[in-house]
Amino acid sequence: EKGGYPDFMLKEIYEQPRVVRDTLVGRLAPNGELDIDELGLSFEELNVIDRIYVIACGTSYHAGLIAKNLIESWARIPCEVEAASEFRYRDPIITPSTLVVAVSQSGETADTLAAIRDARIKGAKVFGITNVIGSPVARESDGVIYTKANKEIAVASTKSFIGQIVSLTLLALLLGQAKGRLTTGQVRMLFHELGDTSAQIQRIFDTQLDAIHEAACACQGAQSALFVGRGMGAAISYEGALKLKEVSYLHAEAYAAGEMKHGPIALIEPGFPVIAVTTKSPTYDKVVSNLKECEARGARIIALATEGDEDIKRIADHVIYIPPVRDAFSAITASVPLQLLAREVALMRGCNVDQPRNLAKSVTVE
Ligand code: F6R
């Protein structure tokens, strides 16, 4: 059942190139328009949306953080991302032109479902993004996109996270097109680049396993680890830290790199592992200067950098290289080595990577 892999987590991580492909199959019509009929809303109806909430929990919430960047930059619609457990107990501003996007692998997370019900009563349109056909999230939403991850068995989400990001990216492209912000030509180009991430993930498997192993050795004996990045890199860091703590029980925190000097830099002492997302982006230089401050205090720096970036070796003790990719799609590639890193650290620390203690695959009670 594990298909020759030692654990489901590794098997599922290796399925990710396929998940990208399958989630995109049939989505670009020959006329260059995106085909997401299951959403059940016309371009005109999409065009009136003026506020978006992405609601979800855990890893799915992190997929939402990534989507916010894309939706705001391509469609220029204000987008908030909120933990479903918070959203359901406050009084969010909802009008008939509000879209709520509920993201849930299992499609049965109690807080996410409660938030969907509440949002619909208040008059919002609700889209579900789920991995489970016919699940409560699918049934109770106005429209649904299925992530084509297939059944995910390891408790820690990996392939479903990648399926969520790809699905949310499609939604952001569609909204950008409906709002007249992206031309058909731009959508087609971005769609093809999105598809290219499948081969880029495979390339990470083919070339970076030794580098990931070395980075894991650097983390395994630590008391704690810090993940930092900016923009997309911050969102990637939040998920990297969650993955590490849930499977390896090593304390990890993630911070937007610009926040370091407002507190977390006090943690840094010689040998402290700092995992930094330093892929090429508009804030690359800013992240590097934050890292210099960590380096000066003796941090052990593990950088996720873009292939060809030799300069990063001047400050990083370990470098994991990611194929060059547009910043908008960097979460799809850069998240993968962080999943592998978490798994390796967990194995070195003797943990059961498929079934971490205290966690359940679906959280159907509050
Ligand atoms: C982390 C993890 C959890 C889930 C969260 C939401 O690896 O699996 O954080 O992401 O419990 O679950 P779903 O997506 O099923 O609503």
JSON list of C-alpha atoms and ligand atoms in Angstrom, two decimals, residues 9 55-62 102-113 129-132 137 152 154-158 160-161 164 239 242-243 246-247 356 359-363, ligand 1:
[
{"chain": "A", "resi": 9, "resn": "MET", "atom": "CA", "xyz": [4.36, 10.75, 4.32]},
{"chain": "A", "resi": 55, "resn": "ILE", "atom": "CA", "xyz": [-11.32, 30.52, 6.05]},
{"chain": "A", "resi": 56, "resn": "ALA", "atom": "CA", "xyz": [-9.55, 27.33, 7.04]},
{"chain": "A", "resi": 57, "resn": "CYS", "atom": "CA", "xyz": [-7.48, 25.67, 9.77]},
{"chain": "A", "resi": 58, "resn": "GLY", "atom": "CA", "xyz": [-3.87, 24.56, 10.08]},
{"chain": "A", "resi": 59, "resn": "THR", "atom": "CA", "xyz": [-2.10, 23.77, 6.84]},
{"chain": "A", "resi": 60, "resn": "SER", "atom": "CA", "xyz": [-5.19, 24.73, 4.83]},
{"chain": "A", "resi": 61, "resn": "TYR", "atom": "CA", "xyz": [-5.02, 28.16, 6.47]},
{"chain": "A", "resi": 62, "resn": "HIS", "atom": "CA", "xyz": [-1.47, 28.49, 5.18]},
{"chain": "A", "resi": 102, "resn": "ALA", "atom": "CA", "xyz": [-13.47, 27.56, 2.64]},
{"chain": "A", "resi": 103, "resn": "VAL", "atom": "CA", "xyz": [-10.40, 25.34, 2.34]},
{"chain": "A", "resi": 104, "resn": "SER", "atom": "CA", "xyz": [-10.42, 21.90, 3.91]},
{"chain": "A", "resi": 105, "resn": "GLN", "atom": "CA", "xyz": [-8.63, 18.71, 2.87]},
{"chain": "A", "resi": 106, "resn": "SER", "atom": "CA", "xyz": [-11.03, 16.44, 4.77]},
{"chain": "A", "resi": 107, "resn": "GLY", "atom": "CA", "xyz": [-14.06, 18.58, 4.05]},
{"chain": "A", "resi": 108, "resn": "GLU", "atom": "CA", "xyz": [-15.34, 17.90, 7.54]},
{"chain": "A", "resi": 109, "resn": "THR", "atom": "CA", "xyz": [-13.41, 20.14, 9.93]},
{"chain": "A", "resi": 110, "resn": "ALA", "atom": "CA", "xyz": [-15.93, 21.31, 12.52]},
{"chain": "A", "resi": 111, "resn": "ASP", "atom": "CA", "xyz": [-14.87, 24.96, 12.70]},
{"chain": "A", "resi": 112, "resn": "THR", "atom": "CA", "xyz": [-14.64, 25.34, 8.92]},
{"chain": "A", "resi": 113, "resn": "LEU", "atom": "CA", "xyz": [-18.11, 23.86, 8.44]},
{"chain": "A", "resi": 129, "resn": "ILE", "atom": "CA", "xyz": [-11.87, 23.73, -1.85]},
{"chain": "A", "resi": 130, "resn": "THR", "atom": "CA", "xyz": [-11.63, 20.16, -0.65]},
{"chain": "A", "resi": 131, "resn": "ASN", "atom": "CA", "xyz": [-10.01, 16.84, -1.37]},
{"chain": "A", "resi": 132, "resn": "VAL", "atom": "CA", "xyz": [-12.99, 14.66, -0.49]},
{"chain": "A", "resi": 137, "resn": "VAL", "atom": "CA", "xyz": [-17.75, 21.18, 2.81]},
{"chain": "A", "resi": 152, "resn": "GLU", "atom": "CA", "xyz": [-4.10, 11.38, 2.05]},
{"chain": "A", "resi": 154, "resn": "ALA", "atom": "CA", "xyz": [-0.30, 10.51, 6.70]},
{"chain": "A", "resi": 155, "resn": "VAL", "atom": "CA", "xyz": [-1.71, 12.84, 9.34]},
{"chain": "A", "resi": 156, "resn": "ALA", "atom": "CA", "xyz": [0.50, 15.73, 8.23]},
{"chain": "A", "resi": 157, "resn": "SER", "atom": "CA", "xyz": [-0.86, 17.34, 5.08]},
{"chain": "A", "resi": 158, "resn": "THR", "atom": "CA", "xyz": [1.59, 17.45, 2.19]},
{"chain": "A", "resi": 160, "resn": "SER", "atom": "CA", "xyz": [-3.28, 18.05, -0.31]},
{"chain": "A", "resi": 161, "resn": "PHE", "atom": "CA", "xyz": [-1.57, 21.34, 0.57]},
{"chain": "A", "resi": 164, "resn": "GLN", "atom": "CA", "xyz": [-4.97, 23.47, -2.42]},
{"chain": "A", "resi": 239, "resn": "GLU", "atom": "CA", "xyz": [3.85, 26.06, 6.87]},
{"chain": "A", "resi": 242, "resn": "LEU", "atom": "CA", "xyz": [4.06, 23.79, 11.37]},
{"chain": "A", "resi": 243, "resn": "LYS", "atom": "CA", "xyz": [5.30, 20.73, 9.48]},
{"chain": "A", "resi": 246, "resn": "GLU", "atom": "CA", "xyz": [3.96, 18.42, 14.16]},
{"chain": "A", "resi": 247, "resn": "VAL", "atom": "CA", "xyz": [6.09, 15.55, 12.92]},
{"chain": "A", "resi": 356, "resn": "PRO", "atom": "CA", "xyz": [2.27, 12.11, 15.22]},
{"chain": "A", "resi": 359, "resn": "LEU", "atom": "CA", "xyz": [-3.12, 14.66, 16.29]},
{"chain": "A", "resi": 360, "resn": "ALA", "atom": "CA", "xyz": [-6.03, 13.34, 14.25]},
{"chain": "A", "resi": 361, "resn": "LYS", "atom": "CA", "xyz": [-6.41, 13.40, 10.47]},
{"chain": "A", "resi": 362, "resn": "SER", "atom": "CA", "xyz": [-9.77, 15.07, 10.65]},
{"chain": "A", "resi": 363, "resn": "VAL", "atom": "CA", "xyz": [-10.94, 17.34, 13.41]},
{"chain": "B", "resi": 1, "resn": "F6R", "atom": "C1", "xyz": [-1.25, 19.78, 9.34]},
{"chain": "B", "resi": 1, "resn": "F6R", "atom": "C2", "xyz": [-2.62, 19.34, 9.23]},
{"chain": "B", "resi": 1, "resn": "F6R", "atom": "C3", "xyz": [-3.70, 20.13, 9.91]},
{"chain": "B", "resi": 1, "resn": "F6R", "atom": "C4", "xyz": [-4.88, 20.31, 8.95]},
{"chain": "B", "resi": 1, "resn": "F6R", "atom": "C5", "xyz": [-6.05, 20.99, 9.67]},
{"chain": "B", "resi": 1, "resn": "F6R", "atom": "C6", "xyz": [-7.20, 21.29, 8.73]},
{"chain": "B", "resi": 1, "resn": "F6R", "atom": "O1", "xyz": [-0.40, 18.98, 8.59]},
{"chain": "B", "resi": 1, "resn": "F6R", "atom": "O2", "xyz": [-2.90, 18.35, 8.59]},
{"chain": "B", "resi": 1, "resn": "F6R", "atom": "O3", "xyz": [-3.21, 21.37, 10.35]},
{"chain": "B", "resi": 1, "resn": "F6R", "atom": "O4", "xyz": [-4.45, 21.07, 7.87]},
{"chain": "B", "resi": 1, "resn": "F6R", "atom": "O5", "xyz": [-6.50, 20.18, 10.72]},
{"chain": "B", "resi": 1, "resn": "F6R", "atom": "O6", "xyz": [-7.72, 20.13, 8.17]},
{"chain": "B", "resi": 1, "resn": "F6R", "atom": "P1", "xyz": [-8.64, 20.16, 6.91]},
{"chain": "B", "resi": 1, "resn": "F6R", "atom": "O7", "xyz": [-7.86, 20.70, 5.79]},
{"chain": "B", "resi": 1, "resn": "F6R", "atom": "O8", "xyz": [-9.08, 18.74, 6.69]},
{"chain": "B", "resi": 1, "resn": "F6R", "atom": "O9", "xyz": [-9.83, 21.06, 7.23]}
]
